[in-house]
Short mmCIF file of C-alpha atoms in Angstrom, two decimals:
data_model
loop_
_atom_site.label_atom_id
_atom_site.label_comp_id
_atom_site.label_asym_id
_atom_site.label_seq_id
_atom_site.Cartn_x
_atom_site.Cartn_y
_atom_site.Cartn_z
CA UNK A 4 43.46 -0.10 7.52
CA UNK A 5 41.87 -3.56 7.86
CA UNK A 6 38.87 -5.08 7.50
CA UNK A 7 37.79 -4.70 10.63
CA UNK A 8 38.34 -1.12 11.01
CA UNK A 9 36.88 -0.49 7.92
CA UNK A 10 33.66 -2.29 8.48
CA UNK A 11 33.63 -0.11 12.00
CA UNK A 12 33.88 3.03 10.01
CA UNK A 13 31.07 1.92 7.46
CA UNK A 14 29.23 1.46 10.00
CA UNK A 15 29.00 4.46 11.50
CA UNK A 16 28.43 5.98 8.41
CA UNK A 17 25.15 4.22 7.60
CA UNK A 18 23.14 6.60 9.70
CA UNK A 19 24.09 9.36 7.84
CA UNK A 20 23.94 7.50 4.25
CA UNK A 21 20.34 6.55 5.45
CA UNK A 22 18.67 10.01 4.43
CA UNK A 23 20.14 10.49 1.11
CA UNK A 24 19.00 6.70 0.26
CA UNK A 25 15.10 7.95 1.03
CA UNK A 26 15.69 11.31 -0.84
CA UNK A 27 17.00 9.19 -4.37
CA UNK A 28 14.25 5.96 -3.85
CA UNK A 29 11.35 7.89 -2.03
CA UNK A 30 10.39 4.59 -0.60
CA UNK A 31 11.46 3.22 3.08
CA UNK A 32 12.22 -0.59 1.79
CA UNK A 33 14.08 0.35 -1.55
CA UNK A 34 16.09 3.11 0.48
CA UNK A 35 17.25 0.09 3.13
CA UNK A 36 17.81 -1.95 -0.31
CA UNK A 37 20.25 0.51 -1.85
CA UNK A 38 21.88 1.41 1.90
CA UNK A 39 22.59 -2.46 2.30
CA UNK A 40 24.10 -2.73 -1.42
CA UNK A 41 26.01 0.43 -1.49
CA UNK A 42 27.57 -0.99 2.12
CA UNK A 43 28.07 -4.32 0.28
CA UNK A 44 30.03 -2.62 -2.53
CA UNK A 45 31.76 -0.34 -0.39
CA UNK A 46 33.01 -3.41 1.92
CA UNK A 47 34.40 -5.45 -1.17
CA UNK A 48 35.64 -2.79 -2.82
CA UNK A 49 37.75 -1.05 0.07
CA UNK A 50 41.14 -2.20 -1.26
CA UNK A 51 40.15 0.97 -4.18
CA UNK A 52 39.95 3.61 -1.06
CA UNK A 53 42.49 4.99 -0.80
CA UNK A 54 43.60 6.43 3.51
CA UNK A 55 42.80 10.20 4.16
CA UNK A 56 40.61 10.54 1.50
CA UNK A 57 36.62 10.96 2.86
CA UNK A 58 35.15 7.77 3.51
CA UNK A 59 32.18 9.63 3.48
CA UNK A 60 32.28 11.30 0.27
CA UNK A 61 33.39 8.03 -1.46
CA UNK A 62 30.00 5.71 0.01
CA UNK A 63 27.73 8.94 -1.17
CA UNK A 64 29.26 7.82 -4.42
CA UNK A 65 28.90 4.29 -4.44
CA UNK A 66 25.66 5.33 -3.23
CA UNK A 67 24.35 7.53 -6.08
CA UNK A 68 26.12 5.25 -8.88
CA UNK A 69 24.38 2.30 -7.19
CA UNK A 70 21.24 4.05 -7.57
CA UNK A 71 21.53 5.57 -11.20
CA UNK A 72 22.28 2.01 -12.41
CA UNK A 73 19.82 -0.03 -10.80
CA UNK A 74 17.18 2.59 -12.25
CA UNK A 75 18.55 2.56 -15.73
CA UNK A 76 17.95 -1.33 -15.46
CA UNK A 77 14.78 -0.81 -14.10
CA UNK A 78 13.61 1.31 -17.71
CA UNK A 79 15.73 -1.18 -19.74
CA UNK A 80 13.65 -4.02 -18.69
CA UNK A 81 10.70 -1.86 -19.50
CA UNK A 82 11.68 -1.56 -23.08
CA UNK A 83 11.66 -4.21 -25.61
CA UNK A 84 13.33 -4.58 -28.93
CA UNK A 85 11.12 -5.25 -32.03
CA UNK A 86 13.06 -7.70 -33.87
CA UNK A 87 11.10 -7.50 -37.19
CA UNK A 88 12.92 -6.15 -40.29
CA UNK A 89 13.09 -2.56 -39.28
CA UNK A 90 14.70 -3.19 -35.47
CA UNK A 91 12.45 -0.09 -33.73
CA UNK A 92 13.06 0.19 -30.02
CA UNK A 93 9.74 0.98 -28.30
CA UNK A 94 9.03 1.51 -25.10
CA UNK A 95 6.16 -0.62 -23.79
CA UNK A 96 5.26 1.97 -20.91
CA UNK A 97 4.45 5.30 -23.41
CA UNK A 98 2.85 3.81 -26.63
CA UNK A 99 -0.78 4.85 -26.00
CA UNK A 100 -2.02 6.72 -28.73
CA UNK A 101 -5.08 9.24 -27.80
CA UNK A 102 -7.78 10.86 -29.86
CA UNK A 103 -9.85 13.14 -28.73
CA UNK A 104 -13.36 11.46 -29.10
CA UNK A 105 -13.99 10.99 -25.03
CA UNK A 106 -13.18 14.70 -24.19
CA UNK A 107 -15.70 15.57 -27.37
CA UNK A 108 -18.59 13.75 -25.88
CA UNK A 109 -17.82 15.12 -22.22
CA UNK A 110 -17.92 18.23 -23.72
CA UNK A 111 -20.99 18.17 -25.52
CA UNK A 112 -23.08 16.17 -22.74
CA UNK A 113 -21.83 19.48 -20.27
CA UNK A 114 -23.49 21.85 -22.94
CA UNK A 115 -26.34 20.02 -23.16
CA UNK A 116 -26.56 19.82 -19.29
CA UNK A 117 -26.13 23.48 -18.82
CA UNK A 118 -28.62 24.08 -21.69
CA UNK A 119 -31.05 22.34 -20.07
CA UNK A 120 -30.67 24.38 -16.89
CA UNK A 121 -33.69 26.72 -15.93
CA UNK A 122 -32.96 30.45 -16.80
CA UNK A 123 -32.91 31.59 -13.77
CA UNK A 124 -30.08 29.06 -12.60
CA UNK A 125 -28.31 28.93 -16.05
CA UNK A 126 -27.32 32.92 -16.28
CA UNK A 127 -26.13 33.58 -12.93
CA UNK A 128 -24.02 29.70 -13.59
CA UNK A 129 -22.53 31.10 -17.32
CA UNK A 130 -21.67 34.62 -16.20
CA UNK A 131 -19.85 32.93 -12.85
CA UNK A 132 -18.13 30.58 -15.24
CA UNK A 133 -16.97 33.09 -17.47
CA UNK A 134 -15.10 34.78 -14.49
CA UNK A 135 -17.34 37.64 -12.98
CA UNK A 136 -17.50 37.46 -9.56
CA UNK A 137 -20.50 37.68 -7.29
CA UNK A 138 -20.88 41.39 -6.64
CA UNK A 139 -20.85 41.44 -10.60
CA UNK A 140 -23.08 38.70 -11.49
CA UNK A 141 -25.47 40.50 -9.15
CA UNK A 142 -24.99 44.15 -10.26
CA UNK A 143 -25.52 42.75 -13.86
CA UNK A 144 -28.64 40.65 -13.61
CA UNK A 145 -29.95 43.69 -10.26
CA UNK A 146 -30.19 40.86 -7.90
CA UNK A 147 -29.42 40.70 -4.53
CA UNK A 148 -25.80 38.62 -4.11
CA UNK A 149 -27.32 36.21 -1.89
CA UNK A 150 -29.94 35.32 -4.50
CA UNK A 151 -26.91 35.17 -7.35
CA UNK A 152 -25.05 32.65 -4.71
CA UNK A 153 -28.00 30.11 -4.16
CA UNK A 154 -28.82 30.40 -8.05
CA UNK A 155 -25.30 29.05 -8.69
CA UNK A 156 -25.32 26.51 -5.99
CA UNK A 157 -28.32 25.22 -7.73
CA UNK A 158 -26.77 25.10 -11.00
CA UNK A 159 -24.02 23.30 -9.58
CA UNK A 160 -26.61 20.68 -8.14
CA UNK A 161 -28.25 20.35 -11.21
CA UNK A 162 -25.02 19.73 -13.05
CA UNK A 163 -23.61 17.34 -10.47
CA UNK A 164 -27.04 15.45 -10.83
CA UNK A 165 -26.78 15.40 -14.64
CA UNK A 166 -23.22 14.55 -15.34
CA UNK A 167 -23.22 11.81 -12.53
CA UNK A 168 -22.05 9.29 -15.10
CA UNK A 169 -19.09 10.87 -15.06
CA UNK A 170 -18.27 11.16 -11.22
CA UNK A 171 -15.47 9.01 -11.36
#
């Protein structure tokens, strides 16, 4: 086959190659990145294929390859070597270390918000929290379901209004 011929058949191929290159990047301009370099490979490397194998098959390869590699550079170049005495690879992306101190002060500033919620707002609020439903909420406190409804919604208001520091 020559060069020519070859480049014809790639070519026709690219449409179909186009879809799998979106489904491994999940971006339009990397996908048309890896379609050009997997054509590019293909194209220098077509004294490998071999005639009346699938042409196809062979650039889904290149294709997949292409892509595996160019993302294992991608977290190599996210990683860096220590070079002190002990020679620790760490990973620059995942080294955040968490306690728990933020979620312990959202937690108590919500208690003390829904402690300082009338009565009549807080009850209907806990037992809806707790995971009785409406019709239980206002069998339980012989209300009518309406009233349990707008008591909640109220709650919720109050809440909103008192925990606005932590809207975003």
């Amino acid at each position: 086959m020559t060069a020519l011929e070859f480049g014809y058949r790639i070519e026709n191929l690219t449409s179909s190659l186009k879809p799998y290159a979106l489904k491994l990047t999940k971006d339009g301009e990397d996908a048309n990145d890896l379609l050009q370099e997997t054509v590019f490979k293909a194209y220098n490397n077509r004294d490998k294929f071999q005639d009346g194998t699938n042409l196809k098959a062979w650039m889904y390869t290149i294709m997949r390859n292409t892509f595996i590699t160019n993302y294992q550079r991608m977290v190599r170049r996210n990683t860096f070597i220590d070079t002190t005495e002990n020679n620790h690879f760490i990973n620059s992306s995942g080294s955040v270390i968490e306690n728990n101190a933020k979620g312990n002060f959202v937690m108590r500033d919500i208690k003390a918000s829904i402690d300082s919620l009338k009565d009549i707002h807080k009850v209907p609020f806990t037992l809806y929290f707790r995971g009785f439903k409406y019709h239980e909420i206002a069998e339980k406190l012989n209300i009518p379901i309406g009233t349990v409804k707008n008591r909640i919604h109220i709650a919720r208001k109050e809440l909103k209004k008192g925990l606005k520091v932590y809207a975003n």
